[in-house]
mmCIF file of N, CA and C in Angstrom:
data_model
loop_
_atom_site.group_PDB
_atom_site.id
_atom_site.type_symbol
_atom_site.label_atom_id
_atom_site.label_comp_id
_atom_site.label_asym_id
_atom_site.label_seq_id
_atom_site.Cartn_x
_atom_site.Cartn_y
_atom_site.Cartn_z
ATOM 1 N N MET Z 247 -34.882 -222.510 -33.992
ATOM 2 C CA MET Z 247 -35.138 -222.878 -34.942
ATOM 3 C C MET Z 247 -36.866 -221.977 -35.903
ATOM 4 N N GLN Z 248 -36.612 -220.689 -36.506
ATOM 5 C CA GLN Z 248 -38.411 -220.768 -36.661
ATOM 6 C C GLN Z 248 -39.058 -221.221 -37.615
ATOM 7 N N LEU Z 249 -40.484 -221.671 -36.935
ATOM 8 C CA LEU Z 249 -41.567 -222.037 -38.090
ATOM 9 C C LEU Z 249 -42.333 -221.478 -39.134
ATOM 10 N N THR Z 250 -42.620 -222.020 -40.078
ATOM 11 C CA THR Z 250 -43.133 -221.465 -40.598
ATOM 12 C C THR Z 250 -43.941 -221.223 -40.327
ATOM 13 N N LYS Z 251 -45.102 -220.203 -40.775
ATOM 14 C CA LYS Z 251 -45.797 -219.050 -40.664
ATOM 15 C C LYS Z 251 -46.734 -218.885 -41.719
ATOM 16 N N ILE Z 252 -48.308 -220.516 -41.697
ATOM 17 C CA ILE Z 252 -49.558 -220.707 -42.037
ATOM 18 C C ILE Z 252 -50.345 -219.245 -41.133
ATOM 19 N N SER Z 253 -51.489 -219.815 -42.569
ATOM 20 C CA SER Z 253 -53.225 -218.932 -41.994
ATOM 21 C C SER Z 253 -54.352 -220.261 -40.380
ATOM 22 N N GLN Z 254 -54.062 -219.617 -39.863
ATOM 23 C CA GLN Z 254 -55.789 -219.964 -39.344
ATOM 24 C C GLN Z 254 -56.790 -221.387 -40.159
ATOM 25 N N ASN Z 255 -56.486 -220.716 -40.778
ATOM 26 C CA ASN Z 255 -57.384 -222.112 -42.069
ATOM 27 C C ASN Z 255 -56.489 -223.457 -42.290
ATOM 28 N N THR Z 256 -55.195 -222.494 -42.608
ATOM 29 C CA THR Z 256 -54.896 -224.100 -43.238
ATOM 30 C C THR Z 256 -54.687 -224.430 -41.750
ATOM 31 N N ALA Z 257 -54.281 -224.170 -40.741
ATOM 32 C CA ALA Z 257 -53.811 -225.152 -39.905
ATOM 33 C C ALA Z 257 -54.741 -225.909 -39.206
ATOM 34 N N ILE Z 258 -55.763 -225.428 -39.793
ATOM 35 C CA ILE Z 258 -56.967 -226.160 -39.411
ATOM 36 C C ILE Z 258 -57.135 -227.379 -39.919
ATOM 37 N N LEU Z 259 -56.990 -226.537 -41.683
ATOM 38 C CA LEU Z 259 -57.079 -228.354 -42.410
ATOM 39 C C LEU Z 259 -55.972 -229.287 -42.044
ATOM 40 N N LEU Z 260 -54.907 -228.749 -42.046
ATOM 41 C CA LEU Z 260 -53.835 -229.796 -41.788
ATOM 42 C C LEU Z 260 -54.186 -230.612 -40.358
ATOM 43 N N GLU Z 261 -54.139 -230.088 -38.937
ATOM 44 C CA GLU Z 261 -55.135 -230.653 -38.121
ATOM 45 C C GLU Z 261 -56.387 -231.458 -38.605
ATOM 46 N N HIS Z 262 -57.338 -230.960 -39.174
ATOM 47 C CA HIS Z 262 -58.299 -231.924 -39.550
ATOM 48 C C HIS Z 262 -57.939 -233.600 -40.044
ATOM 49 N N ALA Z 263 -57.002 -233.264 -41.547
ATOM 50 C CA ALA Z 263 -56.531 -234.702 -42.279
ATOM 51 C C ALA Z 263 -55.784 -235.723 -41.426
ATOM 52 N N LYS Z 264 -55.101 -234.780 -39.925
ATOM 53 C CA LYS Z 264 -54.292 -235.842 -38.922
ATOM 54 C C LYS Z 264 -55.670 -236.731 -38.786
ATOM 55 N N ASN Z 265 -56.249 -235.499 -38.056
ATOM 56 C CA ASN Z 265 -57.218 -235.379 -36.671
ATOM 57 C C ASN Z 265 -58.312 -237.596 -37.643
ATOM 58 N N SER Z 266 -58.600 -237.063 -39.698
ATOM 59 C CA SER Z 266 -59.930 -237.762 -40.067
ATOM 60 C C SER Z 266 -58.637 -239.434 -40.557
ATOM 61 N N GLY Z 267 -57.887 -240.257 -39.829
ATOM 62 C CA GLY Z 267 -57.201 -240.407 -39.394
ATOM 63 C C GLY Z 267 -56.029 -240.962 -40.933
ATOM 64 N N MET Z 268 -55.471 -239.172 -41.644
ATOM 65 C CA MET Z 268 -54.704 -239.115 -42.645
ATOM 66 C C MET Z 268 -52.853 -239.733 -41.671
ATOM 67 N N SER Z 269 -51.591 -240.538 -41.633
ATOM 68 C CA SER Z 269 -50.778 -240.673 -41.273
ATOM 69 C C SER Z 269 -50.420 -239.210 -41.007
ATOM 70 N N SER Z 270 -48.456 -238.451 -40.988
ATOM 71 C CA SER Z 270 -48.201 -238.731 -41.170
ATOM 72 C C SER Z 270 -47.323 -237.464 -42.063
ATOM 73 N N ALA Z 271 -46.838 -239.704 -42.571
ATOM 74 C CA ALA Z 271 -46.573 -239.769 -44.051
ATOM 75 C C ALA Z 271 -48.079 -239.759 -45.359
ATOM 76 N N ASP Z 272 -48.968 -240.131 -44.933
ATOM 77 C CA ASP Z 272 -49.725 -239.722 -46.032
ATOM 78 C C ASP Z 272 -50.133 -238.051 -46.755
ATOM 79 N N LEU Z 273 -49.694 -237.346 -44.994
ATOM 80 C CA LEU Z 273 -49.744 -236.101 -45.156
ATOM 81 C C LEU Z 273 -49.220 -235.350 -46.014
ATOM 82 N N LEU Z 274 -47.575 -235.995 -45.847
ATOM 83 C CA LEU Z 274 -47.027 -235.172 -46.481
ATOM 84 C C LEU Z 274 -46.607 -235.377 -47.982
ATOM 85 N N ASP Z 275 -47.438 -237.157 -48.010
ATOM 86 C CA ASP Z 275 -47.606 -237.305 -49.600
ATOM 87 C C ASP Z 275 -48.785 -236.643 -49.986
ATOM 88 N N ALA Z 276 -49.547 -236.476 -49.969
ATOM 89 C CA ALA Z 276 -50.691 -235.241 -50.432
ATOM 90 C C ALA Z 276 -49.747 -234.000 -51.274
ATOM 91 N N VAL Z 277 -49.303 -233.755 -49.297
ATOM 92 C CA VAL Z 277 -48.941 -231.989 -49.749
ATOM 93 C C VAL Z 277 -47.605 -232.140 -51.190
ATOM 94 N N ARG Z 278 -47.088 -232.755 -50.971
ATOM 95 C CA ARG Z 278 -46.335 -232.928 -52.100
ATOM 96 C C ARG Z 278 -46.845 -232.916 -53.702
ATOM 97 N N SER Z 279 -48.057 -234.184 -53.072
ATOM 98 C CA SER Z 279 -48.206 -233.919 -54.220
ATOM 99 C C SER Z 279 -48.962 -233.441 -55.221
ATOM 100 N N ARG Z 280 -50.438 -232.004 -54.294
ATOM 101 C CA ARG Z 280 -50.743 -231.153 -54.221
ATOM 102 C C ARG Z 280 -51.726 -231.738 -55.497
ATOM 103 N N GLU Z 281 -52.709 -232.605 -54.582
ATOM 104 C CA GLU Z 281 -53.500 -234.008 -55.264
ATOM 105 C C GLU Z 281 -54.623 -234.043 -53.926
ATOM 106 N N VAL Z 282 -55.699 -232.914 -54.420
ATOM 107 C CA VAL Z 282 -57.166 -232.133 -53.318
ATOM 108 C C VAL Z 282 -57.220 -234.115 -53.078
ATOM 109 N N GLU Z 283 -57.743 -234.948 -53.955
ATOM 110 C CA GLU Z 283 -58.253 -236.193 -53.686
ATOM 111 C C GLU Z 283 -57.633 -236.729 -52.904
ATOM 112 N N ARG Z 284 -56.794 -236.545 -52.209
ATOM 113 C CA ARG Z 284 -55.866 -237.953 -51.646
ATOM 114 C C ARG Z 284 -56.285 -237.348 -50.177
ATOM 115 N N PHE Z 285 -56.603 -235.857 -49.946
ATOM 116 C CA PHE Z 285 -57.975 -235.431 -48.697
ATOM 117 C C PHE Z 285 -59.314 -235.726 -48.302
ATOM 118 N N GLY Z 286 -59.459 -237.349 -49.588
ATOM 119 C CA GLY Z 286 -61.049 -237.788 -49.519
ATOM 120 C C GLY Z 286 -61.165 -237.469 -48.481
ATOM 121 N N ARG Z 287 -60.991 -238.457 -47.362
ATOM 122 C CA ARG Z 287 -61.339 -239.008 -46.205
ATOM 123 C C ARG Z 287 -61.382 -237.581 -45.246
ATOM 124 N N ALA Z 288 -60.851 -236.756 -45.248
ATOM 125 C CA ALA Z 288 -61.319 -235.764 -44.158
ATOM 126 C C ALA Z 288 -61.706 -234.864 -44.679
ATOM 127 N N GLN Z 289 -62.304 -234.743 -46.343
ATOM 128 C CA GLN Z 289 -63.315 -233.820 -47.003
ATOM 129 C C GLN Z 289 -64.795 -233.791 -46.754
ATOM 130 N N THR Z 290 -65.119 -233.201 -45.614
ATOM 131 C CA THR Z 290 -66.425 -233.623 -44.311
ATOM 132 C C THR Z 290 -67.549 -232.198 -43.892
ATOM 133 N N GLY Z 291 -68.159 -232.320 -44.155
ATOM 134 C CA GLY Z 291 -68.527 -230.769 -43.798
ATOM 135 C C GLY Z 291 -68.159 -229.228 -43.980
ATOM 136 N N HIS Z 292 -67.991 -229.057 -42.540
ATOM 137 C CA HIS Z 292 -67.100 -227.685 -42.961
ATOM 138 C C HIS Z 292 -65.751 -228.170 -43.539
ATOM 139 N N PHE Z 293 -64.699 -228.465 -43.839
ATOM 140 C CA PHE Z 293 -63.397 -228.806 -44.365
ATOM 141 C C PHE Z 293 -62.881 -229.055 -46.100
ATOM 142 N N HIS Z 294 -63.282 -228.267 -46.638
ATOM 143 C CA HIS Z 294 -62.786 -228.136 -47.927
ATOM 144 C C HIS Z 294 -61.396 -227.991 -48.182
ATOM 145 N N TYR Z 295 -61.493 -229.151 -49.449
ATOM 146 C CA TYR Z 295 -59.224 -228.410 -48.828
ATOM 147 C C TYR Z 295 -58.779 -228.120 -50.560
ATOM 148 N N ASP Z 296 -60.223 -227.321 -51.426
ATOM 149 C CA ASP Z 296 -59.798 -227.640 -52.670
ATOM 150 C C ASP Z 296 -59.261 -226.886 -53.180
ATOM 151 N N GLU Z 297 -59.319 -225.605 -51.731
ATOM 152 C CA GLU Z 297 -58.244 -224.301 -52.205
ATOM 153 C C GLU Z 297 -56.912 -224.513 -51.434
ATOM 154 N N LEU Z 298 -56.814 -225.599 -50.982
ATOM 155 C CA LEU Z 298 -55.917 -225.641 -49.975
ATOM 156 C C LEU Z 298 -54.229 -224.927 -50.634
ATOM 157 N N PHE Z 299 -54.012 -225.151 -51.891
ATOM 158 C CA PHE Z 299 -52.533 -225.153 -53.053
ATOM 159 C C PHE Z 299 -52.220 -223.987 -53.143
ATOM 160 N N SER Z 300 -53.746 -223.495 -53.613
ATOM 161 C CA SER Z 300 -53.454 -222.286 -54.574
ATOM 162 C C SER Z 300 -53.401 -221.068 -52.462
ATOM 163 N N TYR Z 301 -54.187 -221.434 -52.107
ATOM 164 C CA TYR Z 301 -53.894 -219.994 -51.131
ATOM 165 C C TYR Z 301 -52.642 -220.261 -50.735
ATOM 166 N N ALA Z 302 -52.245 -221.876 -50.316
ATOM 167 C CA ALA Z 302 -51.225 -221.984 -49.900
ATOM 168 C C ALA Z 302 -49.681 -221.028 -51.181
ATOM 169 N N GLU Z 303 -49.840 -221.166 -52.091
ATOM 170 C CA GLU Z 303 -49.025 -220.682 -53.257
ATOM 171 C C GLU Z 303 -49.477 -218.746 -52.980
ATOM 172 N N GLU Z 304 -50.376 -218.697 -52.900
ATOM 173 C CA GLU Z 304 -50.456 -217.010 -52.892
ATOM 174 C C GLU Z 304 -49.712 -217.003 -51.824
ATOM 175 N N HIS Z 305 -50.419 -216.860 -50.589
ATOM 176 C CA HIS Z 305 -49.186 -216.358 -49.768
ATOM 177 C C HIS Z 305 -48.213 -217.458 -48.451
ATOM 178 N N GLY Z 306 -47.779 -217.567 -49.313
ATOM 179 C CA GLY Z 306 -45.963 -218.264 -49.258
ATOM 180 C C GLY Z 306 -46.208 -219.024 -48.120
ATOM 181 N N GLU Z 307 -47.139 -220.114 -48.221
ATOM 182 C CA GLU Z 307 -47.618 -220.972 -47.062
ATOM 183 C C GLU Z 307 -46.304 -221.985 -47.682
ATOM 184 N N ASP Z 308 -45.519 -222.384 -46.739
ATOM 185 C CA ASP Z 308 -44.792 -223.946 -47.252
ATOM 186 C C ASP Z 308 -45.638 -224.799 -46.988
ATOM 187 N N LEU Z 309 -45.838 -225.879 -47.293
ATOM 188 C CA LEU Z 309 -46.919 -226.636 -46.835
ATOM 189 C C LEU Z 309 -45.814 -228.065 -46.001
ATOM 190 N N GLU Z 310 -45.017 -228.198 -46.896
ATOM 191 C CA GLU Z 310 -44.088 -229.225 -47.325
ATOM 192 C C GLU Z 310 -43.412 -229.521 -45.155
ATOM 193 N N LYS Z 311 -42.540 -228.208 -45.246
ATOM 194 C CA LYS Z 311 -41.752 -227.465 -44.358
ATOM 195 C C LYS Z 311 -43.143 -227.679 -43.390
ATOM 196 N N ALA Z 312 -44.620 -227.025 -43.384
ATOM 197 C CA ALA Z 312 -44.925 -227.266 -41.975
ATOM 198 C C ALA Z 312 -45.336 -228.984 -41.324
ATOM 199 N N VAL Z 313 -45.792 -229.286 -42.378
ATOM 200 C CA VAL Z 313 -46.278 -230.618 -42.210
ATOM 201 C C VAL Z 313 -45.072 -231.461 -41.515
ATOM 202 N N GLN Z 314 -43.462 -230.950 -41.903
ATOM 203 C CA GLN Z 314 -42.645 -231.549 -41.225
ATOM 204 C C GLN Z 314 -41.950 -231.568 -39.925
ATOM 205 N N GLU Z 315 -42.195 -229.623 -40.156
ATOM 206 C CA GLU Z 315 -41.029 -229.225 -38.747
ATOM 207 C C GLU Z 315 -41.939 -228.283 -38.013
ATOM 208 N N GLY Z 316 -43.096 -228.209 -38.457
ATOM 209 C CA GLY Z 316 -44.754 -227.546 -37.480
ATOM 210 C C GLY Z 316 -44.090 -226.828 -38.090
ATOM 211 N N TYR Z 317 -45.240 -225.525 -37.548
ATOM 212 C CA TYR Z 317 -45.553 -224.716 -37.923
ATOM 213 C C TYR Z 317 -46.845 -223.174 -36.780
ATOM 214 N N ARG Z 318 -46.159 -222.325 -36.840
ATOM 215 C CA ARG Z 318 -47.315 -221.336 -36.374
ATOM 216 C C ARG Z 318 -48.404 -220.691 -36.996
ATOM 217 N N ILE Z 319 -48.904 -220.663 -36.350
ATOM 218 C CA ILE Z 319 -50.218 -219.618 -36.858
ATOM 219 C C ILE Z 319 -50.069 -218.831 -37.323
ATOM 220 N N THR Z 320 -50.528 -217.045 -38.277
ATOM 221 C CA THR Z 320 -49.917 -215.522 -38.152
ATOM 222 C C THR Z 320 -51.465 -215.133 -37.220
ATOM 223 N N PHE Z 321 -52.522 -215.726 -37.122
ATOM 224 C CA PHE Z 321 -53.851 -214.977 -36.399
ATOM 225 C C PHE Z 321 -54.174 -216.358 -35.931
ATOM 226 N N ASN Z 322 -55.124 -216.172 -34.827
ATOM 227 C CA ASN Z 322 -56.345 -216.448 -34.253
ATOM 228 C C ASN Z 322 -57.819 -215.740 -34.253
ATOM 229 N N THR Z 323 -57.619 -216.691 -34.774
ATOM 230 C CA THR Z 323 -60.256 -216.168 -33.838
ATOM 231 C C THR Z 323 -60.287 -216.700 -32.914
ATOM 232 N N ARG Z 324 -60.291 -216.083 -31.860
ATOM 233 C CA ARG Z 324 -61.752 -217.143 -31.126
ATOM 234 C C ARG Z 324 -62.311 -218.482 -31.941
ATOM 235 N N ASN Z 325 -62.785 -218.451 -31.918
ATOM 236 C CA ASN Z 325 -63.812 -219.418 -32.747
ATOM 237 C C ASN Z 325 -62.442 -220.495 -33.833
ATOM 238 N N GLY Z 326 -61.584 -220.124 -34.680
ATOM 239 C CA GLY Z 326 -60.593 -220.371 -34.897
ATOM 240 C C GLY Z 326 -59.970 -221.189 -34.598
ATOM 241 N N LEU Z 327 -59.413 -220.863 -32.895
ATOM 242 C CA LEU Z 327 -58.903 -221.627 -31.729
ATOM 243 C C LEU Z 327 -59.225 -222.307 -31.443
ATOM 244 N N LYS Z 328 -60.646 -221.970 -30.604
ATOM 245 C CA LYS Z 328 -61.509 -223.666 -30.111
ATOM 246 C C LYS Z 328 -61.669 -224.486 -31.424
ATOM 247 N N ILE Z 329 -61.625 -224.396 -32.257
ATOM 248 C CA ILE Z 329 -61.520 -224.970 -33.635
ATOM 249 C C ILE Z 329 -60.497 -225.681 -33.713
ATOM 250 N N TRP Z 330 -59.899 -224.884 -33.946
ATOM 251 C CA TRP Z 330 -58.127 -226.100 -34.246
ATOM 252 C C TRP Z 330 -57.162 -226.616 -33.058
ATOM 253 N N LEU Z 331 -58.155 -226.088 -30.889
ATOM 254 C CA LEU Z 331 -57.675 -226.532 -30.377
ATOM 255 C C LEU Z 331 -58.517 -228.643 -29.712
ATOM 256 N N GLU Z 332 -59.291 -228.724 -30.920
ATOM 257 C CA GLU Z 332 -59.790 -229.141 -30.894
ATOM 258 C C GLU Z 332 -59.745 -230.440 -31.783
ATOM 259 N N GLU Z 333 -58.986 -229.999 -32.993
ATOM 260 C CA GLU Z 333 -58.180 -230.927 -34.205
ATOM 261 C C GLU Z 333 -57.071 -231.589 -33.824
ATOM 262 N N ALA Z 334 -56.083 -230.157 -32.964
ATOM 263 C CA ALA Z 334 -55.878 -231.099 -32.501
ATOM 264 C C ALA Z 334 -54.393 -231.788 -31.458
ATOM 265 N N PHE Z 335 -55.855 -231.949 -30.607
ATOM 266 C CA PHE Z 335 -55.186 -232.159 -29.424
ATOM 267 C C PHE Z 335 -56.664 -233.347 -29.229
ATOM 268 N N GLY Z 336 -57.973 -233.127 -29.824
ATOM 269 C CA GLY Z 336 -58.782 -234.418 -30.086
ATOM 270 C C GLY Z 336 -59.235 -234.274 -28.951
ATOM 271 N N ILE Z 337 -59.914 -232.727 -28.710
ATOM 272 C CA ILE Z 337 -60.319 -232.207 -27.169
ATOM 273 C C ILE Z 337 -61.745 -231.991 -27.964
ATOM 274 N N SER Z 338 -63.486 -231.205 -26.944
ATOM 275 C CA SER Z 338 -64.206 -230.933 -27.332
ATOM 276 C C SER Z 338 -64.528 -229.450 -26.743
ATOM 277 N N SER Z 339 -65.194 -228.140 -27.129
ATOM 278 C CA SER Z 339 -65.385 -226.721 -26.548
ATOM 279 C C SER Z 339 -66.722 -227.030 -25.220
ATOM 280 N N GLU Z 340 -67.572 -228.678 -25.699
ATOM 281 C CA GLU Z 340 -68.375 -228.673 -25.070
ATOM 282 C C GLU Z 340 -68.350 -229.398 -23.852
ATOM 283 N N SER Z 341 -66.589 -230.157 -23.839
ATOM 284 C CA SER Z 341 -66.791 -230.676 -22.142
ATOM 285 C C SER Z 341 -65.294 -230.963 -21.908
ATOM 286 N N ASP Z 342 -63.939 -230.533 -22.500
ATOM 287 C CA ASP Z 342 -62.359 -230.135 -21.985
ATOM 288 C C ASP Z 342 -62.363 -228.363 -22.292
ATOM 289 N N PHE Z 343 -63.239 -227.852 -21.841
ATOM 290 C CA PHE Z 343 -62.974 -226.414 -22.024
ATOM 291 C C PHE Z 343 -63.727 -225.868 -21.929
ATOM 292 N N ARG Z 344 -63.283 -224.203 -22.183
ATOM 293 C CA ARG Z 344 -64.562 -223.166 -22.298
ATOM 294 C C ARG Z 344 -64.370 -221.920 -22.684
ATOM 295 N N VAL Z 345 -65.213 -221.706 -23.449
ATOM 296 C CA VAL Z 345 -64.942 -220.379 -24.634
ATOM 297 C C VAL Z 345 -65.875 -219.596 -24.692
ATOM 298 N N GLY Z 346 -64.996 -217.717 -24.048
ATOM 299 C CA GLY Z 346 -65.557 -216.619 -23.715
ATOM 300 C C GLY Z 346 -65.401 -216.267 -24.534
ATOM 301 N N GLU Z 347 -65.294 -214.025 -25.067
ATOM 302 C CA GLU Z 347 -64.829 -214.103 -25.086
ATOM 303 C C GLU Z 347 -63.672 -212.803 -25.216
ATOM 304 N N GLY Z 348 -62.945 -212.660 -26.109
ATOM 305 C CA GLY Z 348 -61.478 -213.237 -25.888
ATOM 306 C C GLY Z 348 -60.966 -213.784 -24.565
ATOM 307 N N ILE Z 349 -61.424 -214.865 -24.483
ATOM 308 C CA ILE Z 349 -60.910 -216.583 -23.508
ATOM 309 C C ILE Z 349 -61.611 -217.355 -23.738
ATOM 310 N N ILE Z 350 -60.405 -218.472 -23.815
ATOM 311 C CA ILE Z 350 -60.332 -219.377 -23.637
ATOM 312 C C ILE Z 350 -60.097 -220.333 -22.017
ATOM 313 N N ASP Z 351 -60.545 -221.047 -21.529
ATOM 314 C CA ASP Z 351 -60.126 -220.887 -20.303
ATOM 315 C C ASP Z 351 -60.304 -222.590 -19.926
ATOM 316 N N GLN Z 352 -60.130 -223.475 -18.750
ATOM 317 C CA GLN Z 352 -60.561 -224.195 -18.021
ATOM 318 C C GLN Z 352 -59.352 -225.236 -19.009
ATOM 319 N N LEU Z 353 -58.865 -225.542 -20.006
ATOM 320 C CA LEU Z 353 -58.154 -226.018 -20.582
ATOM 321 C C LEU Z 353 -57.424 -227.063 -20.177
ATOM 322 N N GLN Z 354 -57.308 -228.063 -19.912
ATOM 323 C CA GLN Z 354 -56.227 -228.688 -19.305
ATOM 324 C C GLN Z 354 -55.223 -230.178 -20.791
ATOM 325 N N LEU Z 355 -54.027 -229.745 -20.445
ATOM 326 C CA LEU Z 355 -52.844 -229.798 -21.909
ATOM 327 C C LEU Z 355 -52.187 -231.108 -20.693
ATOM 328 N N THR Z 356 -51.384 -231.652 -21.569
ATOM 329 C CA THR Z 356 -49.908 -232.281 -20.715
ATOM 330 C C THR Z 356 -48.553 -231.316 -21.473
ATOM 331 N N GLU Z 357 -47.849 -232.048 -21.055
ATOM 332 C CA GLU Z 357 -46.557 -230.295 -21.034
ATOM 333 C C GLU Z 357 -46.304 -231.288 -22.526
ATOM 334 N N ASP Z 358 -46.708 -231.828 -22.737
ATOM 335 C CA ASP Z 358 -46.284 -232.108 -24.843
ATOM 336 C C ASP Z 358 -47.507 -230.978 -25.337
ATOM 337 N N GLN Z 359 -48.107 -231.711 -24.842
ATOM 338 C CA GLN Z 359 -49.975 -230.241 -25.831
ATOM 339 C C GLN Z 359 -49.401 -229.239 -25.492
ATOM 340 N N LEU Z 360 -48.677 -229.041 -24.248
ATOM 341 C CA LEU Z 360 -48.413 -226.630 -24.262
ATOM 342 C C LEU Z 360 -47.705 -226.506 -24.750
ATOM 343 N N GLY Z 361 -46.758 -227.814 -25.274
ATOM 344 C CA GLY Z 361 -45.687 -226.686 -25.663
ATOM 345 C C GLY Z 361 -46.069 -227.355 -27.028
ATOM 346 N N ARG Z 362 -46.516 -227.550 -27.896
ATOM 347 C CA ARG Z 362 -46.218 -227.729 -29.171
ATOM 348 C C ARG Z 362 -48.164 -226.365 -29.106
ATOM 349 N N LEU Z 363 -49.079 -226.029 -28.202
ATOM 350 C CA LEU Z 363 -49.239 -224.838 -28.337
ATOM 351 C C LEU Z 363 -48.627 -223.283 -28.013
ATOM 352 N N LYS Z 364 -47.513 -223.462 -27.020
ATOM 353 C CA LYS Z 364 -46.464 -222.439 -27.476
ATOM 354 C C LYS Z 364 -45.836 -222.093 -28.760
ATOM 355 N N ASP Z 365 -45.617 -222.983 -29.271
ATOM 356 C CA ASP Z 365 -45.016 -223.037 -30.836
ATOM 357 C C ASP Z 365 -46.110 -222.679 -31.859
ATOM 358 N N THR Z 366 -47.070 -222.954 -31.983
ATOM 359 C CA THR Z 366 -48.210 -222.650 -32.719
ATOM 360 C C THR Z 366 -48.648 -221.877 -32.453
ATOM 361 N N LEU Z 367 -49.249 -221.580 -31.788
ATOM 362 C CA LEU Z 367 -50.254 -219.809 -30.826
ATOM 363 C C LEU Z 367 -49.518 -218.574 -31.394
ATOM 364 N N ALA Z 368 -50.756 -218.420 -32.231
ATOM 365 C CA ALA Z 368 -49.898 -216.035 -32.465
ATOM 366 C C ALA Z 368 -50.226 -215.319 -32.284
ATOM 367 N N VAL Z 369 -49.283 -214.400 -32.503
ATOM 368 C CA VAL Z 369 -49.173 -213.602 -31.736
ATOM 369 C C VAL Z 369 -49.735 -212.661 -30.530
ATOM 370 N N ASN Z 370 -50.809 -213.275 -31.291
ATOM 371 C CA ASN Z 370 -52.923 -211.756 -30.844
ATOM 372 C C ASN Z 370 -52.838 -212.834 -29.419
ATOM 373 N N TRP Z 371 -52.326 -213.627 -28.837
ATOM 374 C CA TRP Z 371 -52.774 -215.127 -27.456
ATOM 375 C C TRP Z 371 -51.761 -214.363 -26.825
ATOM 376 N N THR Z 372 -51.989 -214.731 -25.742
ATOM 377 C CA THR Z 372 -51.229 -215.127 -24.007
ATOM 378 C C THR Z 372 -51.827 -216.209 -23.365
ATOM 379 N N ILE Z 373 -50.797 -216.802 -22.860
ATOM 380 C CA ILE Z 373 -51.087 -218.845 -22.038
ATOM 381 C C ILE Z 373 -50.801 -218.191 -20.543
ATOM 382 N N GLN Z 374 -51.324 -218.411 -20.285
ATOM 383 C CA GLN Z 374 -50.532 -218.685 -17.916
ATOM 384 C C GLN Z 374 -51.977 -219.420 -17.955
ATOM 385 N N GLU Z 375 -50.192 -220.117 -17.131
ATOM 386 C CA GLU Z 375 -50.240 -221.576 -17.186
ATOM 387 C C GLU Z 375 -50.701 -222.232 -15.186
ATOM 388 N N GLU Z 376 -50.908 -223.490 -15.178
ATOM 389 C CA GLU Z 376 -50.853 -223.429 -13.514
ATOM 390 C C GLU Z 376 -50.835 -224.421 -13.362
ATOM 391 N N PRO Z 377 -49.776 -225.564 -12.971
ATOM 392 C CA PRO Z 377 -49.557 -226.657 -12.636
ATOM 393 C C PRO Z 377 -51.005 -227.181 -12.139
ATOM 394 N N LEU Z 378 -50.603 -228.677 -12.258
ATOM 395 C CA LEU Z 378 -51.850 -229.485 -11.822
ATOM 396 C C LEU Z 378 -51.384 -230.627 -11.161
ATOM 397 N N THR Z 379 -52.243 -231.714 -10.678
ATOM 398 C CA THR Z 379 -51.709 -232.752 -10.580
ATOM 399 C C THR Z 379 -51.434 -234.138 -11.647
ATOM 400 N N GLY Z 380 -50.689 -234.546 -11.329
ATOM 401 C CA GLY Z 380 -51.652 -236.001 -12.353
ATOM 402 C C GLY Z 380 -50.206 -235.489 -13.440
ATOM 403 N N GLY Z 381 -49.850 -234.636 -14.005
ATOM 404 C CA GLY Z 381 -49.137 -234.041 -14.717
ATOM 405 C C GLY Z 381 -49.535 -233.086 -16.206
ATOM 406 N N LYS Z 382 -50.940 -232.680 -15.344
ATOM 407 C CA LYS Z 382 -51.415 -231.763 -16.104
ATOM 408 C C LYS Z 382 -51.186 -230.466 -16.207
ATOM 409 N N ILE Z 383 -51.521 -229.827 -16.785
ATOM 410 C CA ILE Z 383 -51.545 -228.351 -16.723
ATOM 411 C C ILE Z 383 -52.994 -227.363 -17.173
ATOM 412 N N GLN Z 384 -53.622 -226.342 -15.811
ATOM 413 C CA GLN Z 384 -54.064 -225.502 -16.089
ATOM 414 C C GLN Z 384 -53.674 -224.752 -17.480
ATOM 415 N N VAL Z 385 -55.092 -224.103 -19.047
ATOM 416 C CA VAL Z 385 -54.457 -223.103 -19.634
ATOM 417 C C VAL Z 385 -55.613 -222.275 -19.924
ATOM 418 N N LYS Z 386 -54.538 -221.087 -19.779
ATOM 419 C CA LYS Z 386 -55.369 -220.393 -19.928
ATOM 420 C C LYS Z 386 -55.382 -219.460 -21.585
ATOM 421 N N LEU Z 387 -55.901 -218.969 -21.595
ATOM 422 C CA LEU Z 387 -55.326 -217.954 -23.085
ATOM 423 C C LEU Z 387 -56.085 -216.760 -22.954
ATOM 424 N N THR Z 388 -55.859 -215.895 -23.911
ATOM 425 C CA THR Z 388 -56.283 -214.274 -23.941
ATOM 426 C C THR Z 388 -56.344 -213.851 -25.225
ATOM 427 N N VAL Z 389 -56.906 -213.047 -25.628
ATOM 428 C CA VAL Z 389 -56.235 -212.468 -26.317
ATOM 429 C C VAL Z 389 -55.499 -211.103 -25.638
ATOM 430 N N ARG Z 390 -54.617 -211.134 -26.704
ATOM 431 C CA ARG Z 390 -53.472 -209.999 -26.425
ATOM 432 C C ARG Z 390 -54.121 -208.385 -26.013
ATOM 433 N N GLY Z 391 -54.085 -207.655 -24.356
ATOM 434 C CA GLY Z 391 -54.933 -206.478 -25.055
ATOM 435 C C GLY Z 391 -55.821 -206.602 -23.361
ATOM 436 N N LEU Z 392 -56.551 -207.263 -24.057
ATOM 437 C CA LEU Z 392 -58.061 -208.302 -22.940
ATOM 438 C C LEU Z 392 -56.574 -208.692 -21.180
ATOM 439 N N GLN Z 393 -56.229 -208.840 -21.266
ATOM 440 C CA GLN Z 393 -55.728 -209.839 -20.287
ATOM 441 C C GLN Z 393 -55.369 -208.255 -18.985
#
């Protein structure tokens, strides 16, 4: 199955909405209704949903399919990937992984999280993995061409 492609910003907004307490059903209802107000509790700080629907429409992003089936990000920047990891997995760049120039390392994920990362990560990044004890995997992400 080929996942729908969405921008990094759209992916971060969807993950932040979930991280803010919206259930999958609430998120799907909000996307179907195209009512920005339904993202009320998620609209905090740097997270604004005002242009979510117009951007998705303009760029051919199928938000409903992305919420229901998953998605692949079209392009990841280092900082955007850091934010996505924090929102998607509820982890912190200050304590759970290290962000460097063109690299994110010391990231420990479960098998399920790693599978999701592999499905979602844009092709401009590579993944190196090393099994750890306790079912975790040490993950290193590198911008393609820098490894």
